[in-house]
């Protein structure tokens, strides 16, 4: 009797596939075809030179690194608690305001010109302290009372806190947009490989990378970082091993808040204008970046943020222009979120996969 | 107190007391107030725009000692947030109060798009104080816009002025940027049509979303067209991002930027900081030398009442819109035994028929489509980033003509 050959994976898939699977397959093919056509068509009619493409990449990296820092706060909290802290965007906003006021004070005192490094250090201290503090308060006020329950209460609670923080900022700082001080020593242009790059953007990219390296060292090399990883792995087991879970959770909020504060400072330096509602839009982008990279996954948040920034910056020029769309940058958010949806269809757990606690 | 209204778009006559009207009659018992709404942006970065014209309306009411036809005037301003959704929400709140005769505003064309149909459906006309998009008073405007009567210039005129200025500077290649709002999109469209008709070339026509903060990629794209000037009639937040980021793009660093009177406000200086200095805008020219002694007196009242000079460019239009509303009420109201009756359609028709009214912004006369005001235009340049130094004519300083 002849041995029966194993069915091919494709034949096996077609046997088990439902109409939903066929629909999703068709969608994937369509997306690839449209993006491919847009890309090829755009390349066939080049509008941009090397300098422009280089600029797009730098713009994408600078905004992407800010998204990444915000995303890290979402992903660390979600990784441990399986909870989305919707007030995180407003923690970012407060970081931006505190850095702004610190820089204004330094400017008035002449420190910004005399010793810009110290002025920046003071601004970092201000935004890290304020944002970290607010994040810890958020944990205490809006999350901890609901931690034992299995309801949507924490989610709603953080949403409410988000509005409370935004409108508190409006009350304190006014409804008008506020100019963020520029730092003279990082104004101007620097030339890299023959391409002009604004110094402030280079500074922001490097500062964000340095912050992410410090975060990685904290998470991988310190005792509290090890405890964070243990809690994110299995809360019950961590408790049995003598880890103070409450302390770890508070530290995680503080660390996420501090990163958001630094993101607020960097955002202010790049975009030079802040407002009380900025946390909402940037928070959504940061959350999107965390999901894109794989929620709960720290390297995923970094990658997701950078990917989102790059797609926003490059996408309209790369795909939309080739499709003949007028004024493609008006659709920048649309292309970013479409990409997010597509990645989740192709790979539901995000680019690097989810890493979630076994028990929240 | 009884108020009877019917759908503005459906003609079926209603009789209340001595008045019969096609769409409804407002009955105001003796001693009750005549209620006039307001709908304009009162929060966010563009709040100066709305607040300024709302103050103008308040001065108009104060000039009548807050009384009209022996009734006190009650002014009820709502925030339209300079958006379609905000206009719709604010208008819905106003429309719920069936005693409101008319609404002064809105400030933004998007507010008119969202709120105009809601209010006209409730029989409440709007006396526009600074929404300038041509579509609002176009000959073929939809039914929902039939209640709009405009006491500010039409952007067809603003576009013509911008074309004249750009040509006077010798620029033949322009780029444009709008934010997708009804105001900016239509103004840019009118500008482009008129500029091309005058022999100019539009080398880039770009758009951003109103919430965009990173304009560098789109500015890079615009820079590839090598424009001689960028015309960007966008609002405060986006304009501040524009002036702060344009310098970072090598191909745009030396390209002059031209905005509009949507940023004729101290809030722009707060948002843009030092980069505001040198930024030019084209917009309404409230030069006392042009508008006359009446405007000077009006500004004095404004300063006495609110403790600061006008904070945007449309205070006089707010005054004129409110004055026209009161004049139209007087024209059509019927009082019997102390109770005042106002036919809604009759009121709208009277407002639309405003003719030769001596306004603060000039003589006001409506055309058959509801455009009632003309304006002189000027180019201004910001000279100082300190918002406390804001004073039209000084900072920003008049540069043209």
XYZ file of C-alpha atoms in Angstrom:
761
model
C 0.000 0.000 0.000
C 1.470 3.301 -1.110
C 2.183 5.875 1.575
C -0.248 8.766 1.522
C 1.509 12.049 0.820
C 0.872 14.866 3.373
C -1.495 17.574 2.094
C 0.236 20.818 1.112
C -0.175 23.709 3.585
C -2.065 25.747 0.985
C -4.480 22.910 0.236
C -4.939 22.400 3.950
C -5.614 26.135 4.374
C -8.159 26.207 1.547
C -9.930 23.238 3.115
C -10.252 24.973 6.466
C -10.696 28.572 5.294
C -13.974 30.404 5.894
C -15.267 33.328 3.860
C -13.661 35.651 6.387
C -10.240 34.149 5.662
C -10.816 34.566 1.933
C -11.935 38.144 2.472
C -8.840 38.954 4.499
C -6.623 37.305 1.905
C -8.263 39.391 -0.804
C -7.769 42.502 1.308
C -4.096 41.760 1.749
C -3.620 41.210 -1.965
C -5.482 44.438 -2.700
C -3.405 46.443 -0.221
C -0.149 45.056 -1.574
C -1.293 45.801 -5.127
C -2.360 49.367 -4.325
C 0.763 50.153 -2.295
C 2.950 48.500 -4.915
C 1.303 50.423 -7.729
C 1.601 53.691 -5.819
C 5.244 53.022 -5.028
C 6.211 52.039 -8.576
C 4.202 54.839 -10.108
C 5.731 57.359 -7.734
C 9.245 56.144 -8.444
C 8.589 56.371 -12.163
C 7.946 60.100 -11.835
C 10.543 61.214 -9.321
C 9.776 64.569 -7.774
C 12.274 64.445 -4.957
C 16.039 64.369 -4.883
C 18.271 62.638 -2.344
C 18.216 65.678 -0.057
C 14.435 65.595 0.187
C 14.326 61.848 0.895
C 16.990 62.296 3.555
C 14.936 65.103 5.102
C 11.821 62.927 5.142
C 13.756 60.216 6.967
C 15.075 62.674 9.552
C 11.560 64.106 10.078
C 10.205 60.579 10.472
C 12.887 59.596 12.941
C 12.405 62.695 15.092
C 8.624 62.410 15.423
C 8.894 58.625 15.531
C 11.286 58.694 18.463
C 8.823 60.916 20.352
C 6.005 58.478 19.570
C 8.262 55.683 20.806
C 8.870 57.375 24.157
C 5.138 57.876 24.645
C 4.414 54.329 23.498
C 6.807 52.928 26.088
C 4.614 54.257 28.895
C 1.527 52.615 27.428
C 3.271 49.334 26.776
C 4.939 48.982 30.182
C 1.688 49.586 32.048
C -0.263 47.340 29.701
C 2.382 44.631 29.927
C 2.016 44.438 33.687
C -1.604 45.326 34.276
C -3.363 44.727 30.955
C -4.775 48.175 31.272
C -4.646 51.105 28.901
C -3.830 54.290 30.774
C -5.644 56.859 28.652
C -4.370 59.656 30.865
C -0.834 58.957 29.631
C -1.126 61.520 26.821
C -1.948 64.193 29.362
C 1.004 63.159 31.504
C 3.046 63.869 28.358
C 1.333 67.249 27.988
C 2.189 68.250 31.569
C 5.787 67.248 30.905
C 5.857 69.581 27.962
C 4.448 72.501 29.945
C 6.811 71.954 32.881
C 9.821 71.809 30.552
C 8.534 74.935 28.811
C 8.286 76.890 32.049
C 11.686 75.648 33.196
C 13.267 76.809 29.939
C 11.480 80.161 30.101
C 12.820 80.647 33.643
C 16.320 79.685 32.476
C 16.017 82.095 29.584
C 14.972 84.968 31.828
C 17.829 84.218 34.190
C 20.312 84.108 31.319
C 21.148 80.454 31.966
C 19.879 79.296 28.572
C 22.595 81.299 26.835
C 25.316 80.960 29.468
C 25.015 77.251 30.171
C 22.520 75.535 27.871
C 23.445 72.046 29.095
C 22.484 72.980 32.641
C 19.285 74.661 31.400
C 18.352 71.484 29.545
C 19.194 69.366 32.595
C 16.898 71.532 34.719
C 14.155 71.194 32.101
C 14.627 67.419 32.074
C 14.456 67.340 35.858
C 11.274 69.429 35.788
C 9.473 67.351 33.195
C 10.562 64.014 34.661
C 9.494 65.052 38.158
C 6.160 66.534 37.138
C 5.180 63.806 34.683
C 6.452 60.990 36.866
C 4.598 62.459 39.837
C 1.345 62.846 37.927
C 1.646 59.284 36.618
C 2.078 57.979 40.160
C -0.928 60.004 41.289
C -2.896 58.613 38.348
C -2.065 55.108 39.490
C -3.095 55.898 43.039
C -6.292 57.773 42.199
C -7.580 56.319 38.969
C -6.275 52.789 38.846
C -5.522 51.223 42.222
C -9.087 51.472 43.608
C -10.294 49.366 40.684
C -7.430 46.930 40.377
C -9.167 43.997 42.006
C -12.208 44.222 39.774
C -12.534 42.788 36.314
C -14.660 45.549 34.899
C -14.085 48.425 32.534
C -13.908 50.787 35.518
C -10.134 51.448 35.295
C -10.444 52.243 31.604
C -13.257 54.716 32.174
C -11.473 56.089 35.199
C -8.315 56.895 33.217
C -10.433 58.448 30.469
C -12.043 60.690 33.054
C -8.668 61.529 34.520
C -7.429 62.418 31.038
C -10.113 65.090 30.658
C -9.576 66.283 34.225
C -5.869 66.758 33.548
C -6.420 68.420 30.158
C -8.912 70.937 31.505
C -6.845 71.543 34.628
C -4.028 72.516 32.267
C -6.425 74.763 30.410
C -7.389 76.431 33.672
C -3.782 76.854 34.756
C -2.046 77.684 31.483
C -4.872 79.079 29.318
C -6.661 77.873 26.210
C -4.215 79.491 23.817
C -1.340 77.637 22.216
C 1.959 78.496 23.829
C 5.290 79.063 22.137
C 8.004 76.722 23.390
C 11.361 78.460 23.876
C 14.074 77.527 21.442
C 17.591 76.787 22.640
C 20.087 78.886 20.664
C 22.888 76.328 20.929
C 20.823 73.697 19.103
C 19.382 76.060 16.520
C 20.773 76.022 13.022
C 21.878 73.355 10.606
C 24.504 70.655 10.709
C 25.759 68.845 7.618
C 25.817 65.042 7.632
C 27.136 63.216 4.557
C 26.479 66.326 2.526
C 22.894 66.664 3.721
C 21.648 69.533 5.853
C 19.982 68.445 9.091
C 18.474 70.856 11.626
C 20.502 70.505 14.820
C 17.388 70.392 16.965
C 16.129 67.304 15.179
C 19.439 65.549 15.502
C 19.449 66.441 19.194
C 15.945 65.060 19.643
C 16.731 61.796 17.876
C 19.923 61.280 19.888
C 18.241 62.240 23.158
C 15.392 59.812 22.499
C 17.811 57.008 21.640
C 19.835 57.741 24.788
C 16.650 57.684 26.866
C 15.667 54.340 25.371
C 19.123 52.926 26.113
C 18.836 54.071 29.746
C 15.383 52.488 29.945
C 16.721 49.226 28.540
C 19.523 49.232 31.109
C 17.042 49.881 33.916
C 14.772 47.077 32.774
C 17.523 44.555 32.018
C 20.269 45.316 34.525
C 18.704 46.605 37.726
C 16.915 44.815 40.526
C 13.719 46.809 40.062
C 13.876 46.138 36.321
C 14.158 42.429 36.994
C 11.179 42.722 39.304
C 9.247 44.519 36.546
C 9.970 41.718 34.144
C 8.979 39.138 36.720
C 5.669 40.895 37.428
C 4.984 41.260 33.732
C 5.642 37.526 33.364
C 3.469 36.253 36.197
C 2.200 38.380 39.072
C 1.360 35.436 41.334
C 4.755 33.837 40.918
C 6.439 37.211 41.461
C 4.496 37.682 44.690
C 5.514 34.215 45.869
C 9.130 35.118 45.135
C 8.852 38.017 47.549
C 8.488 40.836 45.034
C 6.423 43.776 46.217
C 4.030 43.990 43.269
C 2.490 47.289 44.364
C 5.908 48.901 44.477
C 6.752 47.577 41.049
C 3.501 48.877 39.617
C 4.083 52.338 41.103
C 7.620 52.317 39.733
C 6.331 51.311 36.304
C 3.898 54.233 36.262
C 6.632 56.589 37.419
C 9.050 55.339 34.785
C 6.428 55.581 32.033
C 5.530 59.071 33.227
C 9.163 60.151 33.233
C 9.572 58.920 29.658
C 6.420 60.815 28.672
C 7.850 63.917 30.322
C 11.042 63.656 28.302
C 8.923 63.093 25.184
C 7.077 66.307 26.090
C 10.334 68.235 26.269
C 11.559 66.827 22.954
C 8.200 67.492 21.297
C 8.364 71.105 22.426
C 11.878 71.490 21.056
C 10.906 70.109 17.640
C 7.486 71.664 17.163
C 7.976 74.759 19.285
C 4.307 75.099 20.206
C 2.263 73.342 22.881
C -1.379 73.342 23.946
C -3.557 71.823 26.632
C -5.174 69.410 24.155
C -1.940 68.093 22.667
C -1.953 65.051 24.939
C -5.033 63.611 23.300
C -3.671 63.469 19.750
C -0.146 62.468 20.697
C -1.516 59.941 23.175
C -3.544 58.265 20.459
C -0.469 58.131 18.247
C 1.636 56.719 21.077
C -0.971 54.083 21.845
C -1.136 53.220 18.148
C 2.639 52.838 18.099
C 2.515 50.534 21.133
C -0.109 48.353 19.466
C 1.812 48.394 16.206
C 4.978 47.140 17.876
C 3.158 44.602 20.029
C 1.543 45.825 23.212
C 3.481 44.936 26.330
C 6.680 44.593 24.356
C 9.284 47.273 25.149
C 11.415 46.897 21.989
C 8.110 46.659 20.117
C 7.038 50.078 21.398
C 10.326 51.585 20.216
C 10.018 49.948 16.822
C 6.310 50.803 16.555
C 6.954 54.471 17.300
C 9.729 54.762 14.763
C 7.704 52.857 12.157
C 4.685 55.116 12.679
C 6.822 58.235 12.386
C 8.516 56.992 9.237
C 5.239 56.033 7.591
C 3.743 59.426 8.398
C 6.739 61.184 6.944
C 7.498 58.972 3.957
C 4.116 57.419 3.200
C 2.482 60.314 1.357
C 5.543 60.819 -0.846
C 6.154 57.104 -1.349
C 2.641 55.769 -1.978
C -0.006 58.455 -2.225
C 1.674 60.627 -4.835
C 2.053 57.635 -7.112
C -1.685 57.040 -6.811
C -2.266 60.538 -8.149
C -3.753 61.875 -4.907
C -3.737 65.670 -4.706
C -2.274 67.236 -1.560
C -1.239 63.855 -0.104
C -0.038 65.210 3.235
C -3.619 65.929 4.220
C -4.026 62.153 4.392
C -0.970 61.545 6.541
C -2.947 60.389 9.555
C -5.132 58.246 7.341
C -2.151 56.427 5.847
C -0.586 55.930 9.292
C -3.723 54.423 10.785
C -4.450 52.376 7.677
C -0.966 50.947 8.028
C -1.707 50.193 11.673
C -4.896 48.343 10.751
C -3.139 46.441 7.987
C -0.298 45.335 10.239
C -2.833 44.092 12.759
C -4.673 42.194 10.027
C -1.459 40.622 8.776
C -0.032 40.174 12.245
C -2.601 40.673 15.036
C -0.039 40.632 17.835
C 1.937 43.520 16.333
C 5.371 43.643 14.749
C 7.278 42.014 17.617
C 4.391 40.236 19.321
C 2.557 40.899 22.570
C 4.074 40.206 25.963
C 1.463 40.207 28.642
C 1.269 39.314 32.288
C -0.456 36.017 33.035
C -2.533 37.717 35.656
C -3.440 41.314 35.934
C -45.110 82.328 27.107
C -45.757 80.643 23.812
C -43.418 80.379 20.912
C -44.507 78.821 17.702
C -42.044 77.702 15.109
C -42.145 75.473 12.102
C -39.473 74.061 9.865
C -37.913 76.905 7.997
C -37.777 74.918 4.821
C -41.463 73.998 4.881
C -43.858 76.787 4.150
C -47.072 76.572 6.131
C -48.321 79.765 7.578
C -48.650 80.165 11.316
C -50.748 82.806 13.000
C -50.067 83.969 16.537
C -51.798 87.093 17.788
C -51.844 89.684 15.045
C -48.972 88.138 13.045
C -49.081 85.485 10.353
C -45.793 84.114 9.102
C -44.750 81.353 6.755
C -42.444 79.591 9.203
C -43.357 80.713 12.686
C -43.987 83.546 15.085
C -42.176 84.417 18.301
C -44.378 85.786 21.035
C -42.644 87.866 23.673
C -44.861 88.796 26.618
C -44.536 92.177 28.265
C -41.404 92.430 30.382
C -39.803 89.346 28.898
C -36.500 89.760 27.084
C -35.898 89.696 23.367
C -33.354 86.904 23.092
C -30.521 87.049 20.569
C -28.019 84.222 20.351
C -24.362 84.284 19.488
C -22.351 81.500 17.885
C -18.620 81.975 17.501
C -15.371 80.396 18.582
C -14.835 81.239 22.248
C -12.260 78.626 23.235
C -8.993 77.262 21.926
C -6.280 79.012 19.945
C -8.747 80.978 17.785
C -10.850 82.274 20.671
C -9.705 85.884 20.126
C -11.432 85.825 16.759
C -14.828 85.011 18.270
C -14.453 86.965 21.473
C -13.584 90.131 19.564
C -16.757 90.138 17.490
C -18.881 89.027 20.429
C -17.617 92.096 22.262
C -18.590 94.171 19.228
C -22.131 92.801 19.469
C -22.255 93.544 23.198
C -21.315 97.158 22.534
C -24.126 97.378 19.966
C -26.606 96.172 22.576
C -25.140 98.524 25.164
C -25.586 101.427 22.741
C -29.308 100.691 22.921
C -29.162 100.533 26.724
C -29.863 96.803 26.399
C -33.474 97.619 25.475
C -35.418 97.014 22.275
C -39.128 97.733 21.754
C -39.493 98.140 25.527
C -38.092 94.661 26.111
C -34.696 94.019 27.660
C -32.197 92.428 25.289
C -30.784 89.115 26.399
C -27.630 88.061 24.541
C -26.804 84.344 24.691
C -23.396 83.517 23.170
C -22.388 79.893 22.521
C -18.982 78.482 21.615
C -18.742 77.201 18.042
C -15.124 76.024 18.472
C -14.279 77.079 14.903
C -15.331 73.661 13.610
C -18.271 72.021 11.872
C -18.987 69.844 14.908
C -18.697 72.755 17.324
C -20.979 74.860 15.154
C -23.521 72.070 15.037
C -23.421 71.538 18.796
C -23.623 75.218 19.647
C -26.428 75.746 17.141
C -28.364 72.814 18.552
C -28.180 74.322 22.017
C -29.390 77.671 20.676
C -32.128 76.096 18.559
C -33.493 74.367 21.645
C -34.446 77.806 22.948
C -37.391 78.674 20.723
C -37.527 82.260 22.023
C -34.297 83.193 20.240
C -35.014 85.522 17.340
C -31.654 85.478 15.572
C -28.042 84.535 16.097
C -25.042 86.807 15.675
C -22.111 84.953 14.156
C -20.478 82.699 13.377
C -16.804 83.574 13.298
C -15.615 80.600 11.249
C -17.088 79.329 8.012
C -16.944 75.766 9.353
C -19.197 76.822 12.212
C -21.641 78.218 9.666
C -21.569 74.990 7.692
C -22.415 72.952 10.799
C -24.645 75.401 12.620
C -26.399 77.346 9.843
C -28.759 74.547 8.746
C -29.596 73.618 12.338
C -30.594 77.174 13.172
C -32.450 77.868 9.948
C -34.362 74.633 10.441
C -35.552 76.216 13.684
C -36.346 79.462 11.857
C -33.398 81.388 13.278
C -31.341 83.435 10.792
C -27.672 84.082 11.416
C -26.124 87.520 11.051
C -22.624 86.435 10.076
C -19.876 88.486 11.661
C -16.721 86.927 10.206
C -17.404 83.681 8.300
C -16.228 84.615 4.842
C -16.396 81.466 2.649
C -18.095 82.207 -0.684
C -20.313 79.082 -0.457
C -22.297 80.558 2.432
C -23.954 83.174 0.249
C -23.544 81.580 -3.172
C -26.400 81.927 -5.599
C -26.979 78.162 -5.565
C -26.548 77.686 -1.829
C -28.586 74.887 -0.273
C -31.789 75.419 1.702
C -29.938 75.120 5.022
C -27.896 78.234 4.194
C -30.919 80.388 3.336
C -30.926 81.870 6.814
C -27.377 83.222 6.493
C -26.939 86.966 6.018
C -23.338 88.139 5.954
C -22.086 91.364 7.554
C -18.468 90.844 6.611
C -16.674 90.647 3.294
C -16.889 87.638 0.962
C -13.625 85.777 0.352
C -13.948 86.318 -3.372
C -12.883 89.858 -2.516
C -10.181 88.681 -0.105
C -8.722 86.431 -2.797
C -8.709 89.294 -5.272
C -6.839 91.454 -2.780
C -4.286 88.703 -2.182
C -3.743 88.311 -5.916
C -3.278 92.049 -6.254
C -0.706 92.087 -3.458
C 1.244 89.092 -4.741
C 1.406 90.592 -8.210
C 2.403 93.965 -6.845
C 5.444 92.274 -5.289
C 6.404 90.864 -8.678
C 5.763 87.211 -7.765
C 4.650 85.006 -10.628
C 5.085 81.567 -9.008
C 3.076 80.889 -5.874
C 2.368 77.909 -3.677
C -0.746 77.555 -1.551
C -1.541 75.672 1.628
C -4.904 75.149 3.322
C -6.096 73.105 6.283
C -9.222 71.541 4.797
C -11.544 73.973 6.588
C -14.328 75.504 4.509
C -12.772 78.941 4.951
C -9.200 78.104 3.984
C -10.050 75.692 1.201
C -12.431 78.074 -0.563
C -10.194 81.084 -0.095
C -7.240 79.211 -1.558
C -9.388 77.940 -4.415
C -10.601 81.461 -5.228
C -7.060 82.779 -4.986
C -5.718 80.126 -7.342
C -8.429 80.722 -9.922
C -7.920 84.459 -9.889
C -4.137 84.199 -9.831
C -4.067 81.850 -12.811
C -6.564 84.059 -14.647
C -4.183 86.954 -14.079
C -1.357 84.998 -15.707
C 0.366 83.609 -12.616
C 1.506 80.060 -11.993
C 0.542 77.924 -9.003
C 3.501 75.594 -8.524
C 2.168 73.723 -5.491
C -1.291 73.398 -4.018
C -1.081 71.526 -0.752
C -3.262 70.781 2.218
C -2.817 69.668 5.787
C -5.223 68.368 8.416
C -6.323 70.949 11.010
C -4.646 68.913 13.758
C -1.309 68.523 11.940
C 1.668 69.689 13.927
C 4.497 68.468 11.707
C 4.448 70.586 8.557
C 8.046 69.883 7.579
C 7.284 67.072 5.104
C 4.618 69.095 3.312
C 6.900 72.143 3.280
C 9.651 69.988 1.776
C 7.218 68.956 -0.940
C 6.203 72.565 -1.558
C 9.861 73.567 -1.742
C 10.415 71.257 -4.723
C 8.204 73.573 -6.779
C 10.487 76.554 -6.039
C 7.681 79.027 -5.261
C 8.367 82.732 -4.864
C 5.771 83.037 -2.085
C 3.593 80.683 -0.031
C 0.015 81.809 0.538
C -1.394 79.975 3.566
C -4.645 81.424 4.972
C -4.842 79.056 7.919
C -5.725 79.479 11.577
C -3.610 80.347 14.611
C -2.237 76.929 15.614
C -1.283 75.801 12.115
C 0.096 79.244 11.181
C 2.353 79.193 14.228
C 3.647 75.762 13.248
C 4.159 77.080 9.738
C 6.295 80.067 10.703
C 8.317 78.031 13.197
C 9.056 75.144 10.826
C 9.451 76.844 7.443
C 12.920 78.061 8.396
C 14.071 74.479 8.951
C 13.420 73.567 5.321
C 16.319 74.775 3.237
C 14.260 75.251 0.065
C 11.661 77.269 1.989
C 13.831 79.249 4.355
C 13.882 82.325 2.121
C 10.388 82.013 0.671
C 8.067 84.749 2.029
C 4.939 83.509 3.779
C 1.570 85.214 3.497
C -1.227 84.406 5.921
C -4.648 85.901 6.487
C -6.588 87.869 9.085
C -7.575 84.586 10.759
C -4.385 85.144 12.771
C -4.875 88.844 13.357
C -4.793 88.175 17.084
C -2.379 88.303 20.040
C -2.870 84.554 20.442
C -0.793 84.094 17.306
C 2.150 85.830 18.963
C 1.792 83.624 22.042
C 1.855 80.539 19.837
C 4.545 81.517 17.346
C 6.980 83.322 19.625
C 9.901 85.098 17.996
C 9.251 83.460 14.635
C 6.125 85.600 14.317
C 8.281 88.649 13.665
C 8.309 89.394 9.944
C 5.279 87.228 9.188
C 2.887 88.967 6.816
C -0.860 88.582 6.632
C -3.482 90.065 4.351
C -6.877 90.912 5.695
C -9.472 93.417 6.751
C -8.219 96.979 7.094
C -9.836 98.689 10.055
C -7.815 101.816 9.535
C -9.600 104.689 11.328
C -8.570 106.933 8.461
C -10.702 104.736 6.208
C -13.576 103.915 8.574
C -13.929 107.354 10.108
C -14.731 108.951 13.443
C -17.501 106.501 14.285
C -15.007 103.656 14.333
C -12.681 105.650 16.593
C -15.517 106.202 19.081
C -16.434 102.551 18.881
C -12.870 101.452 19.657
C -12.805 103.831 22.617
C -15.965 102.197 23.974
C -14.358 98.804 23.397
C -11.288 99.768 25.384
C -13.359 101.343 28.165
C -15.550 98.279 28.456
C -12.980 95.497 28.094
C -9.780 97.164 29.228
C -7.782 96.468 26.082
C -7.751 97.425 22.413
C -9.521 95.104 19.957
C -8.018 91.603 20.026
C -8.830 90.625 16.433
C -10.110 92.173 13.231
C -13.872 91.678 13.256
C -15.194 93.661 16.224
C -16.820 96.203 13.916
C -18.535 93.421 11.985
C -19.892 91.993 15.226
C -21.302 95.413 16.042
C -22.862 95.829 12.618
C -24.346 92.321 12.608
C -25.988 92.924 15.974
C -27.177 96.385 14.883
C -28.732 94.949 11.726
C -30.527 92.281 13.761
C -32.013 94.915 16.060
C -33.017 97.106 13.130
C -34.738 94.200 11.398
C -36.591 93.264 14.582
C -37.866 96.826 14.888
C -38.967 96.732 11.287
C -41.155 93.615 11.515
C -42.200 93.342 15.168
C -45.823 94.006 16.064
C -46.694 94.944 19.638
C -50.185 94.436 20.989
C -51.127 94.937 24.642
C -47.454 94.979 25.605
C -46.758 91.626 23.917
C -44.426 91.660 20.946
C -44.836 89.309 17.994
C -42.082 88.653 15.461
C -42.625 86.626 12.291
C -39.554 84.550 11.645
C -39.561 84.638 7.851
C -40.508 88.293 7.836
C -37.571 88.928 10.115
C -35.153 86.998 7.869
C -36.447 88.927 4.843
C -36.037 92.236 6.668
C -32.498 91.320 7.695
C -31.696 90.353 4.132
C -33.171 93.672 2.955
C -30.837 95.757 5.106
C -29.999 98.815 3.050
C -27.827 101.841 3.588
C -27.388 101.107 7.266
C -24.622 103.316 8.670
C -22.389 100.710 10.295
C -19.110 100.987 12.123
C -17.421 99.028 9.331
C -18.981 101.253 6.668
C -22.342 101.534 4.990
C -24.126 98.203 5.035
C -26.382 97.139 2.154
C -27.304 93.559 1.327
C -27.356 92.043 -2.140
C -30.036 89.487 -3.062
C -27.897 86.608 -1.780
C -27.132 88.014 1.645
C -23.758 89.654 1.178
C -24.030 92.977 2.953
C -20.524 94.290 3.533
C -17.494 95.268 1.581
C -14.102 95.836 3.093
C -10.783 97.420 2.417
C -7.822 95.067 2.631
C -4.282 95.617 3.775
C -1.115 93.630 4.356
C 0.252 93.681 7.882
C 3.573 92.498 9.256
C 4.185 91.406 12.831
C 6.981 93.435 14.383
C 7.216 92.050 17.924
C 6.614 88.650 19.494
C 5.288 90.069 22.770
C 1.522 89.564 22.701
C 0.962 92.538 25.010
C 2.274 94.758 22.211
C -0.476 93.607 19.844
C -2.235 96.549 18.288
C -3.384 96.499 14.702
C -1.432 99.134 12.811
C 1.486 98.993 15.240
C 2.091 95.293 15.774
C 1.214 94.097 13.210
C 2.250 97.110 11.185
C 0.450 98.034 7.982
C 2.739 97.420 4.997
C 0.483 97.596 1.954
C -1.091 99.380 0.190
